[in-house]
Coordinates of N, CA and C in Angstrom, one line a residue:
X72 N 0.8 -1.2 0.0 CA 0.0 0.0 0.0 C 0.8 1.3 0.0
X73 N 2.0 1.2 0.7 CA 2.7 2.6 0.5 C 3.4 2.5 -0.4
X74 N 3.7 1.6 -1.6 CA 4.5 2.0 -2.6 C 2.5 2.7 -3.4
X75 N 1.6 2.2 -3.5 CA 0.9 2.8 -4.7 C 0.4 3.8 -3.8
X76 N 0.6 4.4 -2.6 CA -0.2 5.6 -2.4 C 0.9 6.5 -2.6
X77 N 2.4 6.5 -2.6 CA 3.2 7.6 -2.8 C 3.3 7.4 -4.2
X78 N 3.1 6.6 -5.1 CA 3.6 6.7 -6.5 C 2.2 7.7 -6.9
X79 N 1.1 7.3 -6.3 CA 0.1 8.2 -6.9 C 0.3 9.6 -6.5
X80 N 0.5 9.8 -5.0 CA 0.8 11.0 -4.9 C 1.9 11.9 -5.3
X81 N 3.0 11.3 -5.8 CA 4.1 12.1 -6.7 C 3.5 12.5 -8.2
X82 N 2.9 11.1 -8.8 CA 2.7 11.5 -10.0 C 0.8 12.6 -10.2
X83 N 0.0 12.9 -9.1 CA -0.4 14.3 -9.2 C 0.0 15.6 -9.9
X84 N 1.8 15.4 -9.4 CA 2.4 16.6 -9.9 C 2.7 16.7 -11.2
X85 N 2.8 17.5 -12.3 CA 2.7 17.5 -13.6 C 4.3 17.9 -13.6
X86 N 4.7 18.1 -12.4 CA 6.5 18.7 -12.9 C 7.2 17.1 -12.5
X87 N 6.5 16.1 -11.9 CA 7.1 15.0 -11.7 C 6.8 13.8 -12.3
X88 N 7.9 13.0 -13.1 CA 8.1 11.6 -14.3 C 8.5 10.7 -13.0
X89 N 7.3 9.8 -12.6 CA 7.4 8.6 -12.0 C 7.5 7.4 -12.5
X90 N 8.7 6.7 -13.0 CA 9.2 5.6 -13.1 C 9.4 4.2 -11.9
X91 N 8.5 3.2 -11.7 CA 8.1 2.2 -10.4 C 9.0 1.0 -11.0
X92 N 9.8 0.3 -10.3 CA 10.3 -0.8 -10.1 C 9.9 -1.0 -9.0
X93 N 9.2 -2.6 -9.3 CA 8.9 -3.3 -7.7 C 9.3 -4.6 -8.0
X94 N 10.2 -5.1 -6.9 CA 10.4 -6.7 -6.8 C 9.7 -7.4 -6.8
X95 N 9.9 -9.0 -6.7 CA 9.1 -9.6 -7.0 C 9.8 -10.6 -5.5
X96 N 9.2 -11.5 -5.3 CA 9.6 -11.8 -4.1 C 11.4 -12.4 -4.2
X97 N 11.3 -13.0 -5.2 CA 13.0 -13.5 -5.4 C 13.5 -12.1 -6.3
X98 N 14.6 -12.3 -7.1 CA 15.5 -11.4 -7.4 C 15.3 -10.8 -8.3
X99 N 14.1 -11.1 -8.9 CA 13.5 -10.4 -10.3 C 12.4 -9.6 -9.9
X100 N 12.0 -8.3 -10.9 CA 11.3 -7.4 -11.0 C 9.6 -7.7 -11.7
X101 N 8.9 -7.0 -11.5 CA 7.8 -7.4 -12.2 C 7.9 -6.8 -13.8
X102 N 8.8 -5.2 -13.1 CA 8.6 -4.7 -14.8 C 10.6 -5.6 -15.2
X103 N 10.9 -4.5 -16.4 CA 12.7 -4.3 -16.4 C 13.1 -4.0 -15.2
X104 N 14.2 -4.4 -14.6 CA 15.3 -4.5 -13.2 C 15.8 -2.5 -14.0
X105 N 16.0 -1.7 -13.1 CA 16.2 -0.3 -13.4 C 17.9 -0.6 -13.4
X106 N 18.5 0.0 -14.6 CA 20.0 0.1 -15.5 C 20.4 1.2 -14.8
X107 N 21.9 1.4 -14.5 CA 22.7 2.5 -13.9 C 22.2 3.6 -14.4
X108 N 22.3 3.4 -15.8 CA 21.7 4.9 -16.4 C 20.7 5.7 -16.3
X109 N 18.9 5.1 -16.3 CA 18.2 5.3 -15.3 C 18.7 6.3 -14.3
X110 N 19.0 5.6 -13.2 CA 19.1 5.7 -11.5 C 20.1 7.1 -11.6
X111 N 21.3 7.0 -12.5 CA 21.7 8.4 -12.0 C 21.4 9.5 -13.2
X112 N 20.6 9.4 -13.8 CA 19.8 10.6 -14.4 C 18.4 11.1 -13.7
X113 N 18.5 10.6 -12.5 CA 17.1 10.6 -11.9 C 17.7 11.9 -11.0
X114 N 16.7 12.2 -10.4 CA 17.0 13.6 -9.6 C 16.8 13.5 -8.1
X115 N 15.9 12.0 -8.1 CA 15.9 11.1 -6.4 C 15.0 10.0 -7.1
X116 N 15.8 9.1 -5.9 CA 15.5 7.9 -6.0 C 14.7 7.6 -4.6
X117 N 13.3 7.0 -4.3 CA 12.6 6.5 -3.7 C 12.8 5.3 -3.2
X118 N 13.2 4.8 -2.1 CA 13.2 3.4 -1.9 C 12.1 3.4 -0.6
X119 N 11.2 2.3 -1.2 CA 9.8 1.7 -0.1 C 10.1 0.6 0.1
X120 N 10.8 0.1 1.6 CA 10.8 -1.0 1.8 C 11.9 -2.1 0.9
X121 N 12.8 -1.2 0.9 CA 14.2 -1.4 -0.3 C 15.1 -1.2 0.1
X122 N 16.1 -2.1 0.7 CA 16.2 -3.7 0.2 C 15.9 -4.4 0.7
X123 N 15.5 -5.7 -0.2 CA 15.6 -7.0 0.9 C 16.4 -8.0 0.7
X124 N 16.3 -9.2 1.3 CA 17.4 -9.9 1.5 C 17.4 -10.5 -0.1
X125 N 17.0 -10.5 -0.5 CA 16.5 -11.2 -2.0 C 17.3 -10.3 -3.1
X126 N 17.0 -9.1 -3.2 CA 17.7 -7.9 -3.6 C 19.0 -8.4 -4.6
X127 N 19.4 -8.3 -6.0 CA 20.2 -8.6 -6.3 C 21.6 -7.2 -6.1
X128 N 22.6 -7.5 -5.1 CA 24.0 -6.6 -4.9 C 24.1 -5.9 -5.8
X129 N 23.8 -6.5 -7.5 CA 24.3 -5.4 -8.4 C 23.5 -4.0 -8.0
X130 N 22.2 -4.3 -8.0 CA 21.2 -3.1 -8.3 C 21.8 -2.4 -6.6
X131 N 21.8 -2.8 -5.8 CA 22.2 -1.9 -4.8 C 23.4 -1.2 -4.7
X132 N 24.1 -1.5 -5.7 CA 25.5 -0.8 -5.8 C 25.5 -0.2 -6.9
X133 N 24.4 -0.2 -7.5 CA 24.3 0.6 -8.9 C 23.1 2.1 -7.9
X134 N 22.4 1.9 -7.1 CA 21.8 2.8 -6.7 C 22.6 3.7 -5.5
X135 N 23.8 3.0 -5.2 CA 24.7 4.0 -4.1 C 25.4 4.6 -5.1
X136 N 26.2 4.1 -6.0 CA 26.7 4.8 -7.1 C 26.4 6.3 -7.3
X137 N 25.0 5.9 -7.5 CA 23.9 7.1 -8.6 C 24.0 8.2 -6.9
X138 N 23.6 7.5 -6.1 CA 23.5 8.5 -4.9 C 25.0 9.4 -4.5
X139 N 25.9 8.5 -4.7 CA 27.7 9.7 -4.2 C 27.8 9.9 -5.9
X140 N 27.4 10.1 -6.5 CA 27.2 11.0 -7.9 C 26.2 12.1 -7.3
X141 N 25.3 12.4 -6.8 CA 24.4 13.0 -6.2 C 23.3 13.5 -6.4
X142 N 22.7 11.9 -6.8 CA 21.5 11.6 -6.8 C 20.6 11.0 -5.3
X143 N 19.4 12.1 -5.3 CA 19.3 12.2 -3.4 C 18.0 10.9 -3.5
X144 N 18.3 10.6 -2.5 CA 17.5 9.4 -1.8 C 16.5 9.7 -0.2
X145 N 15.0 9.1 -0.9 CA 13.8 9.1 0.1 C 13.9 7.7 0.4
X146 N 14.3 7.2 1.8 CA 14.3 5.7 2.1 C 13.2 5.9 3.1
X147 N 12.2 4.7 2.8 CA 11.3 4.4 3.7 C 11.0 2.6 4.1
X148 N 10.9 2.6 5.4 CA 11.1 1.3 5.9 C 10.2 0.5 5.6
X149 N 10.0 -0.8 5.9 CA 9.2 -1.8 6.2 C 9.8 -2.7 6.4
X150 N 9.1 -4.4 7.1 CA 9.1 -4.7 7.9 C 9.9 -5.9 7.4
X151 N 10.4 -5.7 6.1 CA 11.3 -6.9 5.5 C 12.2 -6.0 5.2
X152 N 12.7 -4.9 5.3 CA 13.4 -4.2 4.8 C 14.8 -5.3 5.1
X153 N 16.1 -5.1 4.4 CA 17.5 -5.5 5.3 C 18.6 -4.9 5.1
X154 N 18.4 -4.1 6.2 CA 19.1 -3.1 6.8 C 20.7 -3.9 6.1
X155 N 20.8 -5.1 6.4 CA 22.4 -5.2 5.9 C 23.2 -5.5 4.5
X156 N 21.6 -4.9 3.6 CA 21.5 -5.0 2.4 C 21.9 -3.5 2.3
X157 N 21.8 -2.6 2.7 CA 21.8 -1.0 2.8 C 23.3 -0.4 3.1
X158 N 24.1 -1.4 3.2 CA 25.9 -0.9 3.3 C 26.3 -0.2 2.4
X159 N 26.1 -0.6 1.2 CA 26.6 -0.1 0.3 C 26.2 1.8 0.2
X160 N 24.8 1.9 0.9 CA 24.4 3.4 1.0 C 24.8 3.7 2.5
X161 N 25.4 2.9 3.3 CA 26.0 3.9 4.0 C 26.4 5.5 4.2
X162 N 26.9 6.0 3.2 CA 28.0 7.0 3.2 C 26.9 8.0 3.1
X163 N 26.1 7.9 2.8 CA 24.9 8.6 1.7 C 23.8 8.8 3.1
X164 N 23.0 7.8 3.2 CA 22.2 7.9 4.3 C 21.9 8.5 5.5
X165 N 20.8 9.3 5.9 CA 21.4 10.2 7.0 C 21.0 9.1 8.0
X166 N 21.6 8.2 8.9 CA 21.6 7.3 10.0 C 22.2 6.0 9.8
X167 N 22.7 5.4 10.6 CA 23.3 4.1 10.5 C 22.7 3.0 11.7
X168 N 22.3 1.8 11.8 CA 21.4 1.2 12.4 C 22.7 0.7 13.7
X169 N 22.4 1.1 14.6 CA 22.8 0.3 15.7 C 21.9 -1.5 16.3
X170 N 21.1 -1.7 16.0 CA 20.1 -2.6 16.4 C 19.6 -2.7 15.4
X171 N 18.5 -3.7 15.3 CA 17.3 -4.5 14.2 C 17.0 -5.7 14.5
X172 N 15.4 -5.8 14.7 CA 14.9 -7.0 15.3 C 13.6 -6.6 14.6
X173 N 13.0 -7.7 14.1 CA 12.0 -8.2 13.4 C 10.5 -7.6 14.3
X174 N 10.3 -7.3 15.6 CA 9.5 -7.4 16.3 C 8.6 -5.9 15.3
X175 N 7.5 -6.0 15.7 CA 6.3 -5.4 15.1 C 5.8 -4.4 16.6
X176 N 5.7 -3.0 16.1 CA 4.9 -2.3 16.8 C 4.3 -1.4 16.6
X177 N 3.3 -0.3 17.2 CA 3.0 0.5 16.5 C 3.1 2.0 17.1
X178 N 3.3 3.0 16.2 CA 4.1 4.4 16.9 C 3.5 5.4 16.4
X179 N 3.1 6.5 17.1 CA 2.4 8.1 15.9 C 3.8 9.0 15.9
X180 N 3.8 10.3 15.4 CA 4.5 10.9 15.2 C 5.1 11.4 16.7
X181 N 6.1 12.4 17.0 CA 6.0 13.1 17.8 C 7.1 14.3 17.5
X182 N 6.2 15.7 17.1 CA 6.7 16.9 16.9 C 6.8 17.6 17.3
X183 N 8.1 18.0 18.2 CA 8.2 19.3 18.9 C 8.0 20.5 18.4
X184 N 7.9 21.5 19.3 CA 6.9 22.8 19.2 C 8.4 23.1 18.6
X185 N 8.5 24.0 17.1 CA 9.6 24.4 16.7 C 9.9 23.7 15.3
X186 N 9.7 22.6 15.8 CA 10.4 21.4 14.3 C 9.5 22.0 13.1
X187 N 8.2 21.7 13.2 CA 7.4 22.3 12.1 C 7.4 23.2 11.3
X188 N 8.9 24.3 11.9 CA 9.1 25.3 10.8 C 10.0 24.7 9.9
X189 N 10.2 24.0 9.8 CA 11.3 23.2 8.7 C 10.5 23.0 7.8
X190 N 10.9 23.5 6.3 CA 10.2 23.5 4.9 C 9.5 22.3 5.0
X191 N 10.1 21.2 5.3 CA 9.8 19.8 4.9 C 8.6 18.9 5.9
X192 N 8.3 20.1 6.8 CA 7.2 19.6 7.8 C 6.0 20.5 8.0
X193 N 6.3 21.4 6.8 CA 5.2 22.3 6.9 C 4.0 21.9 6.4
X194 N 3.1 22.0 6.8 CA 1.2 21.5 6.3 C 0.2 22.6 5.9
X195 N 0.4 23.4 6.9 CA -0.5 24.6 6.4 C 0.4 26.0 6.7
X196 N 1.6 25.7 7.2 CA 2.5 27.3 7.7 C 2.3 27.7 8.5
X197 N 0.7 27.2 9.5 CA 0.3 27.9 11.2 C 1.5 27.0 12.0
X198 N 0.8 27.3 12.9 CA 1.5 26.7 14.4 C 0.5 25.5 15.1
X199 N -0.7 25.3 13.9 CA -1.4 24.3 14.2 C -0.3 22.6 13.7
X200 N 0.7 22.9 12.8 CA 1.0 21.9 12.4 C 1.7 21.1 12.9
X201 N 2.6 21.1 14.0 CA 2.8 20.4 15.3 C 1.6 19.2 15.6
X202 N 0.2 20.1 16.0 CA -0.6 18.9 16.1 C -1.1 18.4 15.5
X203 N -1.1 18.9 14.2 CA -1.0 18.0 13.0 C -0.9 16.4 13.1
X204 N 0.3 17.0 12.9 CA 1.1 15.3 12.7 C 1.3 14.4 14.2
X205 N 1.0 15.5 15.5 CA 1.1 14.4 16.4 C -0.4 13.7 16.5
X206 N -1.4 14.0 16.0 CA -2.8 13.1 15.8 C -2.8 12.6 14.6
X207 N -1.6 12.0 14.2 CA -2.1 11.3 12.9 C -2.3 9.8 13.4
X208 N -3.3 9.1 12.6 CA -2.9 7.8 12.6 C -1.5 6.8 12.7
X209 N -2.0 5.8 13.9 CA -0.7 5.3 14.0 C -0.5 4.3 12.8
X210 N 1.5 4.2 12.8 CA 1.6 3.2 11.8 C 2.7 2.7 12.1
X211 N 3.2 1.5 11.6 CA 4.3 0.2 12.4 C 5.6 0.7 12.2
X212 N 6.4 0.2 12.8 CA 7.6 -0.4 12.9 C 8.2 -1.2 13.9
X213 N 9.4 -1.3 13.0 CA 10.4 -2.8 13.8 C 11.2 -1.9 14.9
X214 N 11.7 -3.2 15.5 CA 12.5 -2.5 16.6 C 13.9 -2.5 16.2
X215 N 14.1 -1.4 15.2 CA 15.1 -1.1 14.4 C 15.8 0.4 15.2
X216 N 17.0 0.5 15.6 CA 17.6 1.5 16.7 C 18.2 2.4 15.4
X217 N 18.2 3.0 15.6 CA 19.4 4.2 14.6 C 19.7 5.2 14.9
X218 N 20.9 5.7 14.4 CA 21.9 6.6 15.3 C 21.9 7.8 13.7
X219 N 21.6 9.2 14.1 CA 21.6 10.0 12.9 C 23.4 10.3 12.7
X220 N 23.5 10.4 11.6 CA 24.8 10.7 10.9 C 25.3 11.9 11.0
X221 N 26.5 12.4 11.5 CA 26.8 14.0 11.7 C 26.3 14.6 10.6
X222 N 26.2 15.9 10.7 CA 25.1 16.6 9.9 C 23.3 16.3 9.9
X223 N 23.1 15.1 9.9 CA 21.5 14.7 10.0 C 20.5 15.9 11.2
X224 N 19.9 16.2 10.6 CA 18.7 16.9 11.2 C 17.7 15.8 11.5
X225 N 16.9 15.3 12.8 CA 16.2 14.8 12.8 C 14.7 16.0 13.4
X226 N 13.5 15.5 12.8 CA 12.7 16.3 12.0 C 11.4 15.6 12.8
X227 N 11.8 14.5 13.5 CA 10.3 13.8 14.2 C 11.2 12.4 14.9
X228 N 10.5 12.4 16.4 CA 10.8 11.0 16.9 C 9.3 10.3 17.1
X229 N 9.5 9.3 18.1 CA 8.7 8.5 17.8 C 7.4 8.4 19.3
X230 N 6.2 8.2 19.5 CA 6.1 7.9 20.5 C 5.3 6.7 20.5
X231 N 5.2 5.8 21.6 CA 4.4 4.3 21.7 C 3.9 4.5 23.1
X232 N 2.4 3.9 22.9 CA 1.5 4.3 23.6 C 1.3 5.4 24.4
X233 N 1.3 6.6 23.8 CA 1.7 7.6 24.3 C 2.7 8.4 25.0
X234 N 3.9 7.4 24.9 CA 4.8 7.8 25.7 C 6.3 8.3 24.5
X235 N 6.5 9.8 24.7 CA 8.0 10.0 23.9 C 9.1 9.5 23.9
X236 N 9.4 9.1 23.2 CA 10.8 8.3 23.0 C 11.6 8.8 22.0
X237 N 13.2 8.9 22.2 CA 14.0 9.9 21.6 C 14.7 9.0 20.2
X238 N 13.6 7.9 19.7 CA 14.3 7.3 18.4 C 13.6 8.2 17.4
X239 N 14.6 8.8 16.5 CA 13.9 9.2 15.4 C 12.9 9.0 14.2
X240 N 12.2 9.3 13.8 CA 11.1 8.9 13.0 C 11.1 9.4 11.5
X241 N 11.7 10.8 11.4 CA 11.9 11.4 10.0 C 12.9 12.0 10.5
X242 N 14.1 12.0 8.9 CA 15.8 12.4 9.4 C 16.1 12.7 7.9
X243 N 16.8 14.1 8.0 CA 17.2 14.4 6.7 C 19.3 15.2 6.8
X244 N 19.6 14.9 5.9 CA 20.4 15.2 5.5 C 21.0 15.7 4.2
X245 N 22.3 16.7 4.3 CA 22.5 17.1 3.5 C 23.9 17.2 3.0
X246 N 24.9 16.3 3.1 CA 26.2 16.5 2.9 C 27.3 17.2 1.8
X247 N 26.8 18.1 1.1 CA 27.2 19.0 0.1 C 27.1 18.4 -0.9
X248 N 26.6 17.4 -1.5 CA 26.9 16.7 -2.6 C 25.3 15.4 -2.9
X249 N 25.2 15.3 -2.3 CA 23.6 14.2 -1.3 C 22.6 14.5 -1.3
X250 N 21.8 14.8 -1.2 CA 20.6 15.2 -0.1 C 19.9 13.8 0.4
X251 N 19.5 13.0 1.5 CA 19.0 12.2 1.9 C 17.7 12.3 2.7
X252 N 16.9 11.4 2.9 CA 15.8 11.3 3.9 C 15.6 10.5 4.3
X253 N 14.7 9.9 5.5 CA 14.9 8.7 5.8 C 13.2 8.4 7.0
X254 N 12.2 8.0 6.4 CA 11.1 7.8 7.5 C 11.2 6.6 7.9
X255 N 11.6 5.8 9.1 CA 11.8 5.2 9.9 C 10.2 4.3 9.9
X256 N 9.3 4.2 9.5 CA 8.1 3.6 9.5 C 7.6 3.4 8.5
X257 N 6.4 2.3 8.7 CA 5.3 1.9 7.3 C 4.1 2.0 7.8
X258 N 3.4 1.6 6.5 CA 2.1 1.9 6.7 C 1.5 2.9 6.9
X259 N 2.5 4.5 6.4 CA 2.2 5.4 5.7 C 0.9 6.2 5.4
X260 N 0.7 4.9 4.7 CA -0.5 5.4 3.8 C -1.7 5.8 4.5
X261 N -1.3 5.0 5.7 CA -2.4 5.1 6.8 C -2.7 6.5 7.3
X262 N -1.7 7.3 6.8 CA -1.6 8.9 7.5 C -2.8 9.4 6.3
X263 N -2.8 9.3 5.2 CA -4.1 9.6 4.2 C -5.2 8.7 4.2
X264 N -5.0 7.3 4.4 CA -6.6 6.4 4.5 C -7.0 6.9 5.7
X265 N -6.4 6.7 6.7 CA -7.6 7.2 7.9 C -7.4 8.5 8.6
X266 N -6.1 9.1 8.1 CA -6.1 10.4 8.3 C -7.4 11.8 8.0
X267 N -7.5 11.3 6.5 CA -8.7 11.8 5.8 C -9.7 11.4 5.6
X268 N -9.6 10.5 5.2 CA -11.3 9.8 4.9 C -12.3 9.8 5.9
X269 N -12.3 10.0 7.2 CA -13.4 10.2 8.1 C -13.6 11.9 7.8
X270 N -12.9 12.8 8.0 CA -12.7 13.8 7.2 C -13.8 14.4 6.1
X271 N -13.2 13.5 5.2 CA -14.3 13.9 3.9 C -15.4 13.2 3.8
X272 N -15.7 12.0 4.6 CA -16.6 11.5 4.8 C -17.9 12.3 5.2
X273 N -17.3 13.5 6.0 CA -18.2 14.5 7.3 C -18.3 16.1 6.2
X274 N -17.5 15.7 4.9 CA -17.8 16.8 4.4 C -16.9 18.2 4.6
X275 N -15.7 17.6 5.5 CA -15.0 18.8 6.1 C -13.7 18.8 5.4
X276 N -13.3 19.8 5.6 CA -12.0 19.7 5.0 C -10.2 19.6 5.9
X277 N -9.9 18.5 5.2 CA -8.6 17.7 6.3 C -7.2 18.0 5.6
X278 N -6.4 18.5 6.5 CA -5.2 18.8 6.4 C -4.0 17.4 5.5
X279 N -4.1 17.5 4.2 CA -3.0 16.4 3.4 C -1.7 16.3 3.7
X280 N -1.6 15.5 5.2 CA -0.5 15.5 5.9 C 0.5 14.9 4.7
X281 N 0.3 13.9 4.4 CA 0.8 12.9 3.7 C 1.4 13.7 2.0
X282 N 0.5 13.6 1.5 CA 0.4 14.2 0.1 C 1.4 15.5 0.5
X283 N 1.2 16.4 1.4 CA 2.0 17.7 1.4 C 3.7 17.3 1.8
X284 N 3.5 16.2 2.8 CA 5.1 15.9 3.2 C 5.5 15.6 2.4
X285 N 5.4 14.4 1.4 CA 5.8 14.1 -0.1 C 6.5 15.7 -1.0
X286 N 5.1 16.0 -1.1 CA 5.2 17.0 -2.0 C 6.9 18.0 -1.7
X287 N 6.6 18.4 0.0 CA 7.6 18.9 0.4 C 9.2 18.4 -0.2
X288 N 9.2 17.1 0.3 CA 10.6 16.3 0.6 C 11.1 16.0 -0.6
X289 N 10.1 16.4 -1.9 CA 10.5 15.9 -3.5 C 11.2 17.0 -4.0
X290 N 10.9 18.4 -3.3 CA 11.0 19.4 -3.7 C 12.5 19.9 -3.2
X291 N 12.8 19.3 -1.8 CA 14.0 19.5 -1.2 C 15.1 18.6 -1.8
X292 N 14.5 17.4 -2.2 CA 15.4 16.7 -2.3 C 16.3 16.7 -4.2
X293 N 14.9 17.6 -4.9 CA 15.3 17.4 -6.1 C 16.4 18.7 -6.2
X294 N 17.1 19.3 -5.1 CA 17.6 20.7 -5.3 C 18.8 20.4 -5.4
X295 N 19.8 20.8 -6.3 CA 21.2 20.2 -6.7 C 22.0 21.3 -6.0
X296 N 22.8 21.4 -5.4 CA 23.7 22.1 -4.8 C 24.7 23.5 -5.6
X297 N 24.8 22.7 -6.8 CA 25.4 23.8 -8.2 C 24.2 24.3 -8.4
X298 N 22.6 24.2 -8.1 CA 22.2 24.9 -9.1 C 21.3 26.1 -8.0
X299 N 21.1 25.9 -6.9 CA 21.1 27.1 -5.8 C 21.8 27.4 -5.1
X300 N 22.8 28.0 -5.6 CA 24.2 29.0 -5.3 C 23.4 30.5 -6.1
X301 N 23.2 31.5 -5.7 CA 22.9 32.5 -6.2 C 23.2 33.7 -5.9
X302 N 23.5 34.6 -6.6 CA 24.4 35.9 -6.1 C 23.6 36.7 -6.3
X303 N 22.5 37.9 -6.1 CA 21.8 38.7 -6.0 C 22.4 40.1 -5.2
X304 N 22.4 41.0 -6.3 CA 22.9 42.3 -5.6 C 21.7 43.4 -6.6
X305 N 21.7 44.3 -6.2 CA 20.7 45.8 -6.6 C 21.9 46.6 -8.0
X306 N 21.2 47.2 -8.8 CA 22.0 47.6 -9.8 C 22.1 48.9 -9.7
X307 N 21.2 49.5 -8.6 CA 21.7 51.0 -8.2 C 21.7 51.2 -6.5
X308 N 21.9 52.3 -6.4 CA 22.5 52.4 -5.2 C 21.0 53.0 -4.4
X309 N 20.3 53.6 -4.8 CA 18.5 54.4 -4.8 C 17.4 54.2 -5.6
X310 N 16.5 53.9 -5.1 CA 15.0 53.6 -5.9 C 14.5 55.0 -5.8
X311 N 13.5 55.0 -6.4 CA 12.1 55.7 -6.1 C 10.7 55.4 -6.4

């Protein structure tokens, strides 16, 4: 479900060409396996639940490649993910896993008063957006530990049964050459199925937590380093 609710919500945008490779349970693809060439003419690469242990090496080393070329990467978890399939994006990734254990749980956001002004977490630009995202629908993860990478901004941790907990949940980075992301959970989608649909069910209108954080994080991430560098000065010294 969270690969077809983010592919739909990227391809909404008319400035965004969504190209889907999805595995197949062993080492083949349903469509063509994606070629180097592809992967670093792309401007980011999405990984849902990517890699798994099945995963053929080439394609993961053809997609770190493309990434320290500096092609930015949205990694999002799930529950077969393998984390020791992901070495090769080490260098690239904003966090490195201390722990990983299979166990299943479930977690909401949790946004400190402040975080929300960050481009990439904005929803509507009030001060309502904090509670936003801390009433959204809950959604799983493993008891996967991770440690953010110097530089990494982390942008949301996590809490279980209402209680805050200082493991990260959304983490971005930016290493001069990179840009990376990284949501720590699945079942996503869940932030728009039941986020909204009681929502519009009642006729009201509901904050597109989901669809806007996308929107956001495509927008950050497609930004090339060489190409917002800009020098702005005035051509006289007095207006009128």
């Amino acid at each position: 479900p969270d690969v077809r609710f983010i592919r739909t919500i990227l391809a909404r945008d008319p400035n965004v060409e969504v190209r889907m490779y999805v595995q197949k349970q062993g080492g083949t693809f349903y469509q063509q396996p994606p070629v180097a060439a592809e992967l670093c003419k792309s401007e980011a690469l999405v990984l849902v639940g990517f890699p798994v242990n099945s995963t053929p090496r080439s394609i993961t080393h053809q997609i770190a490649q493309a990434a320290i070329n500096g092609t930015a990467i949205l990694f999002v978890a799930s529950r077969n993910t393998d984390y020791g399939a992901l070495a090769p994006l080490e260098s690239v990734l904003p966090f490195s896993v201390a722990a990983n254990r299979p166990t299943e749980f479930m977690i909401t956001p949790d946004v400190k008063e402040g975080a929300n002004t960050d481009p990439l977490m904005k929803v509507t630009g009030s001060d309502a957006d904090a509670e936003l995202w801390n009433t959204l629908p809950p959604v799983y993860r493993t008891e996967t530990f991770v440690t953010p990478k110097p530089g990494a901004k982390t942008l949301a941790t996590i809490r279980v049964n209402n209680v805050p907990l200082a493991e990260p949940l959304i983490m971005k980075r930016d290493n001069g050459k990179t840009r990376s992301m990284a949501v720590m959970a699945y079942g996503i989608y869940r932030w728009e199925l039941l986020g909204e649909g009681p929502a519009d069910a009642r006729g009201e209108d509901a904050a597109e937590v989901l669809s806007t954080f996308l929107g956001n994080s495509v927008g950050w991430l497609a930004v090339r380093e060489d190409e917002r560098r800009v020098r702005i000065r005035s051509d006289r010294k007095f207006y009128a």
